[in-house]
Amino acid sequence: MIQVVGLGPGRTDYLLPIARKAIEEAEVIIGYHYYFQFIEDYIQEGTECIGKELSEEETRADIAIEKALEGNRVVVIGSGDAGIYAMASIVYEKVAQSEDDIEVETIPGISAFVAAGSKLGAVLGHDFCCISLSDLMTPWKTIQKRIEAAAWGDFVTSIYNPKSKKRYWQINKLKSVFLEHRNPKTPVAICKQLGRAEENITLTTLADLDIELIDMFSLVVIGNSQTFRHKNNLITPRGYLNRKPHTGSEIQQASFQEILAQLEVNKYPQDFLWAAVRCIHTSGDFDYIHHLTTSANAIAGWHEYLLGGGTIVTDVTMVQAGITKAFTSKYGNKVVCLLNDEETLALAERENLTRSQAGIKLAAQRHPGALFVIGNAPTALIEIADQTKEGTIKPAGIVGAPVGFVNVVESKERLKLLSTPYALIEGQRGGSNFAAAIVNAAFTLNEAKAYVGEVIQTEKQEAS
């Protein structure tokens, strides 16, 4: 039988009881000669100890198989955990190749990155990875791919074998790759001789990382974008204090923040930006930042109008339903839709109009100064645009978002020639949901300042 045993970082109180038992029961112990000093108190009299050099891993595995076939209880030792950059891999490979009937068992140990995690406090609180910079058996191109993936993926990263006398440039290359993806102030720890009498830990940042402080007995730990330093601890939040939104209001707020974080917020007027955010939220399509057009200060003007109790006229009941009732109740707004009014049906038949056009025509007579919101019928938008052009009515504004193929583009182009404040969804796109979203944006324009301010502040912090 062969047991591959992890000794932990070196101090006896880091040696697991199961590993200690395996060593005490071993008849043959094989390993790098430097490691025997850490277990000399547990090696029994008569146990054969075979020490080899660092480069003789394959030889150690061959000897283990030979001794096991002779009927010995064999232990192959390695520092840290036996399965992490240690002897387990080569022993299992060799046993598999030999096809001999040998039982193999891996006894775990405390790996260097786990020891570092405990010494640093809570740096491994979220997703992490380990990368070895040793290119003796792994091509540098492969190592660099893994470095780039770890840096881009925002993993807390523990670097094994960061530097030796002949391999001194790789850690500098890793630093430059990480600086392409991480804030220069990202916390970094250089952990030397972990768990041993010579233990030393240096806390620094990615930008200030001095590679001259690193040697072959070091483990380097790089935090992720959330990792922060508190006293002599590095802490990577798991997210317990950032509970995911679960109420409708919280989910909506989180959505707005995510949308704004992906837009160039300083590029657009704030009232236009807020209406665009609402349209993007409605569609899930960021292209609506380009599909929305408004006249100058249209949304800002409607904000004052609506908070003053202004009347809203719509062409269809879907727009009426989409305008948040909490807003209209709070500010006393009347939302008028005459689509199903008896007079509308009579007018449509008498003048050969669509029902939407007839309803809007009647509503215009009753509420000539309203905010007209068209989300379905181009004929309704043409009616309002033409009456406004002729001076028959003087609306507070017009929202043009009909959708379809016939007369849709033509109806929207009319708005661009009016002096009346307007907002429209360009081309054949549109619909009642967008029309309502623009109105809801006008109601809540005061919220935009807080959302946009938070995004700008976050960008400033990330830049610094």
CSV table of C-alpha atoms in Angstrom, one decimal:
chain,number,residue,atom,x,y,z
A,1,MET,CA,0.0,0.0,0.0
A,2,ILE,CA,1.1,3.6,-0.8
A,3,GLN,CA,-0.1,6.6,1.1
A,4,VAL,CA,0.7,10.0,-0.2
A,5,VAL,CA,0.7,12.3,2.8
A,6,GLY,CA,0.5,16.1,3.0
A,7,LEU,CA,2.5,17.5,5.9
A,8,GLY,CA,0.9,21.0,5.9
A,9,PRO,CA,3.2,24.0,5.9
A,10,GLY,CA,5.7,22.5,8.3
A,11,ARG,CA,4.9,23.2,11.9
A,12,THR,CA,3.8,20.1,13.8
A,13,ASP,CA,0.5,21.6,15.0
A,14,TYR,CA,-0.5,22.0,11.3
A,15,LEU,CA,-0.1,18.2,10.8
A,16,LEU,CA,-3.5,16.5,10.6
A,17,PRO,CA,-4.0,13.6,13.0
A,18,ILE,CA,-4.7,11.2,10.0
A,19,ALA,CA,-1.4,12.2,8.5
A,20,ARG,CA,0.5,11.7,11.8
A,21,LYS,CA,-1.1,8.2,12.1
A,22,ALA,CA,0.0,7.3,8.6
A,23,ILE,CA,3.6,8.4,9.3
A,24,GLU,CA,3.7,6.4,12.6
A,25,GLU,CA,2.5,3.3,10.9
A,26,ALA,CA,4.8,3.5,7.9
A,27,GLU,CA,7.5,1.0,7.2
A,28,VAL,CA,9.1,3.1,4.4
A,29,ILE,CA,8.9,6.9,4.1
A,30,ILE,CA,10.0,8.6,0.9
A,31,GLY,CA,10.3,12.3,0.2
A,32,TYR,CA,12.4,15.4,-0.3
A,33,HIS,CA,15.1,15.1,2.3
A,34,TYR,CA,14.4,18.7,3.6
A,35,TYR,CA,10.9,17.6,4.8
A,36,PHE,CA,12.0,14.8,7.2
A,37,GLN,CA,12.9,17.4,9.9
A,38,PHE,CA,9.2,18.3,10.2
A,39,ILE,CA,8.1,14.7,11.1
A,40,GLU,CA,11.1,13.3,13.0
A,41,ASP,CA,9.1,13.0,16.2
A,42,TYR,CA,6.6,10.7,14.6
A,43,ILE,CA,8.9,8.3,12.6
A,44,GLN,CA,9.1,5.0,14.4
A,45,GLU,CA,12.3,3.1,15.1
A,46,GLY,CA,13.1,0.8,12.2
A,47,THR,CA,11.3,2.8,9.6
A,48,GLU,CA,13.3,3.1,6.4
A,49,CYS,CA,13.6,6.8,5.3
A,50,ILE,CA,14.6,7.6,1.7
A,51,GLY,CA,15.4,11.2,1.0
A,52,LYS,CA,15.7,12.6,-2.5
A,53,GLU,CA,16.3,16.0,-4.2
A,54,LEU,CA,13.6,18.4,-5.5
A,55,SER,CA,14.0,17.3,-9.1
A,56,GLU,CA,13.6,13.6,-8.3
A,57,GLU,CA,9.8,13.3,-8.0
A,58,GLU,CA,9.5,10.5,-10.6
A,59,THR,CA,12.3,8.5,-8.9
A,60,ARG,CA,10.4,8.9,-5.6
A,61,ALA,CA,7.3,7.5,-7.2
A,62,ASP,CA,9.3,4.5,-8.7
A,63,ILE,CA,10.8,3.7,-5.4
A,64,ALA,CA,7.4,3.8,-3.7
A,65,ILE,CA,6.0,1.3,-6.2
A,66,GLU,CA,9.0,-1.0,-5.7
A,67,LYS,CA,8.8,-0.9,-1.9
A,68,ALA,CA,5.0,-1.4,-2.0
A,69,LEU,CA,5.4,-4.5,-4.3
A,70,GLU,CA,7.8,-5.9,-1.7
A,71,GLY,CA,4.9,-5.8,0.8
A,72,ASN,CA,5.8,-2.6,2.7
A,73,ARG,CA,3.5,0.0,4.0
A,74,VAL,CA,4.8,3.0,2.1
A,75,VAL,CA,4.3,6.7,2.8
A,76,VAL,CA,5.3,9.4,0.3
A,77,ILE,CA,5.5,12.8,1.9
A,78,GLY,CA,5.1,16.3,0.5
A,79,SER,CA,4.6,19.7,2.0
A,80,GLY,CA,1.2,21.3,2.1
A,81,ASP,CA,-1.5,19.1,0.6
A,82,ALA,CA,-0.4,16.0,-1.1
A,83,GLY,CA,-2.7,16.5,-4.0
A,84,ILE,CA,-1.9,20.2,-4.7
A,85,TYR,CA,1.4,20.7,-6.7
A,86,ALA,CA,2.7,17.7,-4.8
A,87,MET,CA,3.4,14.0,-5.1
A,88,ALA,CA,0.0,12.5,-5.4
A,89,SER,CA,-0.3,13.2,-9.2
A,90,ILE,CA,3.0,11.5,-10.2
A,91,VAL,CA,2.4,8.5,-7.8
A,92,TYR,CA,-1.0,7.8,-9.2
A,93,GLU,CA,0.2,8.2,-12.8
A,94,LYS,CA,3.0,5.8,-12.2
A,95,VAL,CA,0.8,3.2,-10.5
A,96,ALA,CA,-1.7,3.5,-13.3
A,97,GLN,CA,1.1,2.9,-15.9
A,98,SER,CA,2.5,-0.1,-14.0
A,99,GLU,CA,-0.8,-1.9,-13.9
A,100,ASP,CA,0.3,-3.5,-10.7
A,101,ASP,CA,-2.4,-4.2,-8.1
A,102,ILE,CA,-1.3,-1.5,-5.6
A,103,GLU,CA,-3.7,0.3,-3.3
A,104,VAL,CA,-3.0,4.1,-3.2
A,105,GLU,CA,-4.5,6.6,-0.8
A,106,THR,CA,-4.1,10.3,-0.5
A,107,ILE,CA,-3.9,11.8,3.0
A,108,PRO,CA,-4.8,15.5,2.9
A,109,GLY,CA,-2.8,18.3,4.4
A,110,ILE,CA,-3.1,22.1,4.8
A,111,SER,CA,-1.9,23.7,1.6
A,112,ALA,CA,0.0,26.9,1.6
A,113,PHE,CA,-2.9,29.0,0.2
A,114,VAL,CA,-5.2,27.7,3.0
A,115,ALA,CA,-2.5,28.6,5.6
A,116,ALA,CA,-2.2,32.0,4.0
A,117,GLY,CA,-5.9,32.4,4.0
A,118,SER,CA,-6.0,31.8,7.8
A,119,LYS,CA,-3.1,34.1,8.5
A,120,LEU,CA,-4.5,36.9,6.4
A,121,GLY,CA,-8.0,36.6,7.9
A,122,ALA,CA,-10.6,36.2,5.2
A,123,VAL,CA,-8.9,36.8,1.8
A,124,LEU,CA,-10.4,33.5,0.4
A,125,GLY,CA,-14.0,34.6,1.2
A,126,HIS,CA,-15.1,34.3,-2.4
A,127,ASP,CA,-14.0,32.6,-5.6
A,128,PHE,CA,-10.3,31.9,-5.8
A,129,CYS,CA,-7.7,30.0,-7.8
A,130,CYS,CA,-4.1,28.9,-7.6
A,131,ILE,CA,-1.4,29.2,-10.3
A,132,SER,CA,2.1,27.9,-10.3
A,133,LEU,CA,4.7,29.9,-12.2
A,134,SER,CA,7.0,27.0,-12.5
A,135,ASP,CA,7.5,26.3,-16.2
A,136,LEU,CA,9.6,23.1,-15.7
A,137,MET,CA,6.7,20.9,-16.9
A,138,THR,CA,4.1,23.5,-18.0
A,139,PRO,CA,4.8,25.7,-21.1
A,140,TRP,CA,4.9,29.4,-20.3
A,141,LYS,CA,2.2,30.1,-22.9
A,142,THR,CA,-0.2,27.9,-20.9
A,143,ILE,CA,0.7,29.6,-17.7
A,144,GLN,CA,0.2,33.0,-19.2
A,145,LYS,CA,-3.2,32.1,-20.4
A,146,ARG,CA,-4.2,31.0,-16.9
A,147,ILE,CA,-2.8,34.3,-15.5
A,148,GLU,CA,-4.8,36.3,-18.0
A,149,ALA,CA,-8.0,34.3,-17.2
A,150,ALA,CA,-7.5,34.7,-13.5
A,151,ALA,CA,-6.9,38.5,-13.8
A,152,TRP,CA,-9.8,39.0,-16.1
A,153,GLY,CA,-12.1,36.7,-14.1
A,154,ASP,CA,-11.5,38.7,-10.9
A,155,PHE,CA,-10.4,35.6,-8.9
A,156,VAL,CA,-8.5,36.0,-5.7
A,157,THR,CA,-5.3,34.4,-6.9
A,158,SER,CA,-2.6,32.5,-5.0
A,159,ILE,CA,0.7,32.2,-6.8
A,160,TYR,CA,2.8,29.1,-6.1
A,161,ASN,CA,6.5,28.9,-7.1
A,162,PRO,CA,6.6,32.6,-7.8
A,163,LYS,CA,10.3,33.0,-8.2
A,164,SER,CA,13.7,31.2,-8.0
A,165,LYS,CA,17.3,32.1,-8.9
A,166,LYS,CA,16.9,31.1,-12.5
A,167,ARG,CA,13.2,31.9,-12.8
A,168,TYR,CA,12.8,35.5,-11.8
A,169,TRP,CA,11.0,37.4,-14.6
A,170,GLN,CA,7.7,35.5,-14.6
A,171,ILE,CA,6.3,37.2,-11.4
A,172,ASN,CA,7.0,40.6,-13.0
A,173,LYS,CA,5.1,39.6,-16.1
A,174,LEU,CA,2.2,38.4,-13.9
A,175,LYS,CA,2.1,41.7,-12.2
A,176,SER,CA,1.8,43.6,-15.5
A,177,VAL,CA,-1.0,41.4,-16.7
A,178,PHE,CA,-2.9,41.8,-13.5
A,179,LEU,CA,-2.5,45.6,-13.6
A,180,GLU,CA,-4.3,45.5,-17.0
A,181,HIS,CA,-7.4,44.2,-15.3
A,182,ARG,CA,-7.2,45.2,-11.6
A,183,ASN,CA,-7.1,48.4,-9.7
A,184,PRO,CA,-3.5,49.3,-8.8
A,185,LYS,CA,-4.6,49.5,-5.1
A,186,THR,CA,-5.7,45.9,-5.1
A,187,PRO,CA,-4.3,44.3,-1.8
A,188,VAL,CA,-1.5,41.8,-2.2
A,189,ALA,CA,0.3,39.7,0.4
A,190,ILE,CA,3.8,38.1,0.2
A,191,CYS,CA,3.7,35.1,2.6
A,192,LYS,CA,7.1,33.5,3.4
A,193,GLN,CA,7.8,30.3,5.2
A,194,LEU,CA,4.2,29.9,6.3
A,195,GLY,CA,3.7,27.8,9.4
A,196,ARG,CA,7.4,27.8,10.1
A,197,ALA,CA,9.7,29.7,12.6
A,198,GLU,CA,10.9,32.0,9.8
A,199,GLU,CA,7.3,33.0,8.9
A,200,ASN,CA,7.0,36.5,7.5
A,201,ILE,CA,4.0,38.3,5.8
A,202,THR,CA,4.3,41.5,3.9
A,203,LEU,CA,1.1,43.4,3.0
A,204,THR,CA,1.3,45.7,-0.1
A,205,THR,CA,-0.7,46.6,-3.2
A,206,LEU,CA,-0.5,45.4,-6.8
A,207,ALA,CA,1.1,48.6,-7.9
A,208,ASP,CA,3.7,48.6,-5.1
A,209,LEU,CA,4.4,44.9,-5.2
A,210,ASP,CA,8.2,44.6,-5.0
A,211,ILE,CA,9.3,41.4,-6.7
A,212,GLU,CA,12.7,41.6,-4.9
A,213,LEU,CA,10.9,40.6,-1.7
A,214,ILE,CA,9.8,37.3,-3.2
A,215,ASP,CA,11.7,34.1,-3.2
A,216,MET,CA,11.1,30.3,-3.7
A,217,PHE,CA,9.7,30.0,-0.2
A,218,SER,CA,7.0,32.6,-0.8
A,219,LEU,CA,3.4,32.4,-1.7
A,220,VAL,CA,1.9,35.5,-3.2
A,221,VAL,CA,-1.8,36.2,-2.7
A,222,ILE,CA,-3.6,38.8,-4.9
A,223,GLY,CA,-7.1,40.0,-3.9
A,224,ASN,CA,-10.0,40.6,-6.2
A,225,SER,CA,-11.9,43.8,-6.9
A,226,GLN,CA,-13.7,43.7,-3.6
A,227,THR,CA,-10.8,42.7,-1.3
A,228,PHE,CA,-9.9,45.3,1.2
A,229,ARG,CA,-7.4,45.6,4.0
A,230,HIS,CA,-8.4,46.1,7.7
A,231,LYS,CA,-5.4,46.4,10.0
A,232,ASN,CA,-3.3,43.3,9.2
A,233,ASN,CA,-6.1,41.4,7.6
A,234,LEU,CA,-7.2,41.0,4.0
A,235,ILE,CA,-11.0,40.6,3.6
A,236,THR,CA,-12.8,39.5,0.5
A,237,PRO,CA,-16.6,39.9,1.1
A,238,ARG,CA,-18.8,36.9,0.4
A,239,GLY,CA,-21.8,39.2,-0.2
A,240,TYR,CA,-23.7,38.7,3.1
A,241,LEU,CA,-23.9,42.4,3.6
A,242,ASN,CA,-25.0,43.0,0.0
A,243,ARG,CA,-28.2,41.0,-0.1
A,244,LYS,CA,-29.6,40.4,-3.5
A,245,PRO,CA,-32.7,42.5,-4.3
A,246,HIS,CA,-35.9,40.4,-4.0
A,247,THR,CA,-38.8,42.9,-3.8
A,248,GLY,CA,-40.1,44.4,-7.0
A,249,SER,CA,-38.8,47.8,-6.0
A,250,GLU,CA,-35.4,46.5,-5.1
A,251,ILE,CA,-35.1,44.6,-8.4
A,252,GLN,CA,-36.1,47.6,-10.4
A,253,GLN,CA,-33.6,49.8,-8.6
A,254,ALA,CA,-30.8,47.3,-9.2
A,255,SER,CA,-31.7,47.1,-12.8
A,256,PHE,CA,-31.5,50.8,-13.3
A,257,GLN,CA,-28.1,50.9,-11.6
A,258,GLU,CA,-26.8,48.1,-13.8
A,259,ILE,CA,-28.1,49.9,-17.0
A,260,LEU,CA,-26.6,53.2,-16.0
A,261,ALA,CA,-23.3,51.5,-15.2
A,262,GLN,CA,-23.0,50.5,-18.8
A,263,LEU,CA,-23.9,53.8,-20.3
A,264,GLU,CA,-21.7,56.9,-20.8
A,265,VAL,CA,-23.8,58.9,-18.3
A,266,ASN,CA,-22.0,62.2,-19.0
A,267,LYS,CA,-22.7,62.1,-22.7
A,268,TYR,CA,-26.4,62.8,-22.5
A,269,PRO,CA,-28.8,65.3,-20.9
A,270,GLN,CA,-30.0,63.8,-17.6
A,271,ASP,CA,-33.7,63.9,-18.5
A,272,PHE,CA,-33.1,62.2,-21.8
A,273,LEU,CA,-30.8,59.7,-20.2
A,274,TRP,CA,-33.5,58.8,-17.6
A,275,ALA,CA,-36.1,58.2,-20.3
A,276,ALA,CA,-33.7,56.0,-22.2
A,277,VAL,CA,-32.9,54.0,-19.1
A,278,ARG,CA,-36.6,53.3,-18.7
A,279,CYS,CA,-36.9,52.3,-22.3
A,280,ILE,CA,-33.9,50.0,-22.0
A,281,HIS,CA,-35.3,48.5,-18.8
A,282,THR,CA,-38.6,47.9,-20.6
A,283,SER,CA,-37.0,46.1,-23.6
A,284,GLY,CA,-33.7,44.7,-22.3
A,285,ASP,CA,-32.1,46.3,-25.3
A,286,PHE,CA,-29.3,48.9,-24.9
A,287,ASP,CA,-29.8,50.1,-28.4
A,288,TYR,CA,-32.8,52.1,-27.2
A,289,ILE,CA,-30.3,54.7,-26.1
A,290,HIS,CA,-30.1,55.4,-29.9
A,291,HIS,CA,-33.7,54.8,-30.8
A,292,LEU,CA,-35.1,57.4,-28.4
A,293,THR,CA,-35.3,61.0,-29.5
A,294,THR,CA,-36.6,63.9,-27.5
A,295,SER,CA,-36.7,67.7,-27.9
A,296,ALA,CA,-34.6,69.7,-25.5
A,297,ASN,CA,-35.8,69.5,-21.9
A,298,ALA,CA,-39.0,67.6,-22.8
A,299,ILE,CA,-38.8,65.1,-20.0
A,300,ALA,CA,-37.8,67.8,-17.5
A,301,GLY,CA,-40.7,70.0,-18.5
A,302,TRP,CA,-43.2,67.1,-18.3
A,303,HIS,CA,-41.9,66.3,-14.8
A,304,GLU,CA,-43.1,69.7,-13.6
A,305,TYR,CA,-46.3,69.4,-15.5
A,306,LEU,CA,-47.2,65.9,-14.1
A,307,LEU,CA,-46.2,66.8,-10.5
A,308,GLY,CA,-48.5,69.7,-10.8
A,309,GLY,CA,-51.5,67.3,-11.6
A,310,GLY,CA,-51.4,67.6,-15.4
A,311,THR,CA,-53.8,65.6,-17.5
A,312,ILE,CA,-52.6,62.7,-19.7
A,313,VAL,CA,-54.4,61.5,-22.8
A,314,THR,CA,-53.6,58.1,-24.4
A,315,ASP,CA,-54.8,56.4,-27.5
A,316,VAL,CA,-55.1,52.9,-26.0
A,317,THR,CA,-55.9,51.3,-22.7
A,318,MET,CA,-52.5,49.5,-22.6
A,319,VAL,CA,-50.8,52.8,-22.3
A,320,GLN,CA,-53.3,53.9,-19.6
A,321,ALA,CA,-52.6,50.6,-17.7
A,322,GLY,CA,-48.8,51.0,-18.1
A,323,ILE,CA,-48.6,54.4,-16.4
A,324,THR,CA,-47.9,53.8,-12.7
A,325,LYS,CA,-51.1,54.4,-10.7
A,326,ALA,CA,-49.1,55.2,-7.6
A,327,PHE,CA,-47.8,58.3,-9.4
A,328,THR,CA,-51.1,59.5,-10.8
A,329,SER,CA,-52.8,58.9,-7.4
A,330,LYS,CA,-50.1,60.8,-5.6
A,331,TYR,CA,-50.2,63.9,-7.9
A,332,GLY,CA,-53.9,63.8,-8.8
A,333,ASN,CA,-53.4,63.2,-12.6
A,334,LYS,CA,-56.3,62.3,-14.8
A,335,VAL,CA,-55.4,59.6,-17.4
A,336,VAL,CA,-57.9,59.8,-20.3
A,337,CYS,CA,-58.5,57.1,-22.9
A,338,LEU,CA,-61.7,57.4,-25.0
A,339,LEU,CA,-61.0,54.4,-27.2
A,340,ASN,CA,-64.1,52.5,-26.0
A,341,ASP,CA,-66.3,55.6,-25.5
A,342,GLU,CA,-69.7,55.5,-27.2
A,343,GLU,CA,-69.1,58.9,-28.8
A,344,THR,CA,-65.8,57.5,-30.2
A,345,LEU,CA,-67.6,54.6,-31.9
A,346,ALA,CA,-70.2,57.0,-33.4
A,347,LEU,CA,-67.5,59.5,-34.6
A,348,ALA,CA,-65.4,56.7,-36.1
A,349,GLU,CA,-68.4,55.4,-38.1
A,350,ARG,CA,-69.6,58.9,-39.1
A,351,GLU,CA,-66.2,60.2,-40.3
A,352,ASN,CA,-64.7,56.9,-41.4
A,353,LEU,CA,-61.9,57.1,-38.9
A,354,THR,CA,-60.0,54.4,-37.0
A,355,ARG,CA,-61.3,54.1,-33.4
A,356,SER,CA,-58.0,55.3,-32.0
A,357,GLN,CA,-58.0,58.4,-34.2
A,358,ALA,CA,-61.6,59.1,-33.3
A,359,GLY,CA,-60.9,58.7,-29.6
A,360,ILE,CA,-57.9,61.0,-29.7
A,361,LYS,CA,-59.9,63.6,-31.7
A,362,LEU,CA,-62.6,63.7,-29.1
A,363,ALA,CA,-60.0,63.8,-26.3
A,364,ALA,CA,-58.3,66.7,-28.0
A,365,GLN,CA,-61.5,68.7,-28.0
A,366,ARG,CA,-62.0,68.0,-24.2
A,367,HIS,CA,-58.3,68.3,-23.1
A,368,PRO,CA,-56.4,70.5,-25.7
A,369,GLY,CA,-53.6,71.3,-23.3
A,370,ALA,CA,-52.9,67.7,-22.1
A,371,LEU,CA,-49.8,65.5,-22.5
A,372,PHE,CA,-50.7,63.3,-25.4
A,373,VAL,CA,-49.2,59.8,-25.2
A,374,ILE,CA,-49.6,57.6,-28.4
A,375,GLY,CA,-48.4,54.0,-28.0
A,376,ASN,CA,-50.2,52.2,-30.7
A,377,ALA,CA,-51.9,53.9,-33.6
A,378,PRO,CA,-50.1,56.1,-36.1
A,379,THR,CA,-53.4,57.6,-37.2
A,380,ALA,CA,-53.9,58.9,-33.6
A,381,LEU,CA,-50.4,60.5,-33.7
A,382,ILE,CA,-51.1,62.1,-37.1
A,383,GLU,CA,-54.3,63.5,-35.7
A,384,ILE,CA,-52.6,65.2,-32.8
A,385,ALA,CA,-49.6,66.3,-34.8
A,386,ASP,CA,-51.7,67.9,-37.5
A,387,GLN,CA,-54.0,69.6,-34.9
A,388,THR,CA,-51.0,71.0,-33.1
A,389,LYS,CA,-49.4,72.2,-36.4
A,390,GLU,CA,-52.7,74.0,-37.3
A,391,GLY,CA,-52.9,75.5,-33.8
A,392,THR,CA,-56.2,73.9,-33.0
A,393,ILE,CA,-54.7,72.5,-29.8
A,394,LYS,CA,-51.6,73.4,-27.7
A,395,PRO,CA,-50.5,70.3,-25.9
A,396,ALA,CA,-48.1,70.1,-23.0
A,397,GLY,CA,-46.3,67.6,-25.1
A,398,ILE,CA,-46.5,64.6,-27.3
A,399,VAL,CA,-45.1,61.1,-26.8
A,400,GLY,CA,-45.0,59.3,-30.2
A,401,ALA,CA,-44.4,55.6,-29.9
A,402,PRO,CA,-46.7,53.8,-32.4
A,403,VAL,CA,-45.4,50.6,-33.7
A,404,GLY,CA,-46.0,48.9,-37.1
A,405,PHE,CA,-45.4,49.3,-40.8
A,406,VAL,CA,-48.0,51.6,-42.3
A,407,ASN,CA,-47.8,55.4,-41.7
A,408,VAL,CA,-45.6,54.8,-38.5
A,409,VAL,CA,-42.5,56.5,-39.6
A,410,GLU,CA,-44.4,59.3,-41.3
A,411,SER,CA,-46.4,60.0,-38.1
A,412,LYS,CA,-43.3,60.4,-36.1
A,413,GLU,CA,-41.5,62.6,-38.5
A,414,ARG,CA,-44.3,65.2,-38.1
A,415,LEU,CA,-43.3,65.7,-34.4
A,416,LYS,CA,-39.8,66.8,-35.3
A,417,LEU,CA,-41.2,69.9,-37.1
A,418,LEU,CA,-43.3,71.0,-34.1
A,419,SER,CA,-42.3,73.5,-31.4
A,420,THR,CA,-44.2,71.4,-28.9
A,421,PRO,CA,-42.1,69.3,-26.6
A,422,TYR,CA,-41.9,65.7,-27.9
A,423,ALA,CA,-40.4,62.3,-27.4
A,424,LEU,CA,-40.5,59.5,-29.9
A,425,ILE,CA,-39.2,56.0,-30.6
A,426,GLU,CA,-37.5,56.2,-34.0
A,427,GLY,CA,-38.5,54.1,-37.0
A,428,GLN,CA,-41.0,51.3,-36.9
A,429,ARG,CA,-40.2,50.4,-33.3
A,430,GLY,CA,-42.4,51.4,-30.4
A,431,GLY,CA,-45.4,50.2,-28.5
A,432,SER,CA,-47.6,51.0,-25.5
A,433,ASN,CA,-44.9,49.8,-23.0
A,434,PHE,CA,-42.4,52.4,-24.3
A,435,ALA,CA,-44.9,55.2,-24.3
A,436,ALA,CA,-45.8,54.4,-20.7
A,437,ALA,CA,-42.1,54.1,-19.8
A,438,ILE,CA,-41.4,57.6,-21.0
A,439,VAL,CA,-44.3,59.0,-18.9
A,440,ASN,CA,-43.1,57.1,-15.9
A,441,ALA,CA,-39.6,58.5,-16.5
A,442,ALA,CA,-41.0,62.0,-16.4
A,443,PHE,CA,-42.8,61.3,-13.1
A,444,THR,CA,-39.6,60.0,-11.5
A,445,LEU,CA,-37.0,62.4,-13.0
A,446,ASN,CA,-36.0,63.4,-9.4
A,447,GLU,CA,-34.7,59.9,-8.9
A,448,ALA,CA,-32.3,60.2,-11.8
A,449,LYS,CA,-30.0,62.5,-10.0
A,450,ALA,CA,-29.4,59.9,-7.2
A,451,TYR,CA,-28.9,57.0,-9.7
A,452,VAL,CA,-26.6,59.0,-12.0
A,453,GLY,CA,-24.6,60.5,-9.1
A,454,GLU,CA,-24.0,57.0,-7.6
A,455,VAL,CA,-22.7,55.7,-11.0
A,456,ILE,CA,-20.4,58.7,-11.4
A,457,GLN,CA,-19.1,58.3,-7.8
A,458,THR,CA,-18.4,54.6,-8.4
A,459,GLU,CA,-16.5,55.4,-11.6
A,460,LYS,CA,-14.4,57.9,-9.7
A,461,GLN,CA,-13.6,55.4,-7.0
A,462,GLU,CA,-12.6,52.8,-9.5
A,463,ALA,CA,-10.4,55.3,-11.4
A,464,SER,CA,-8.6,56.2,-8.2
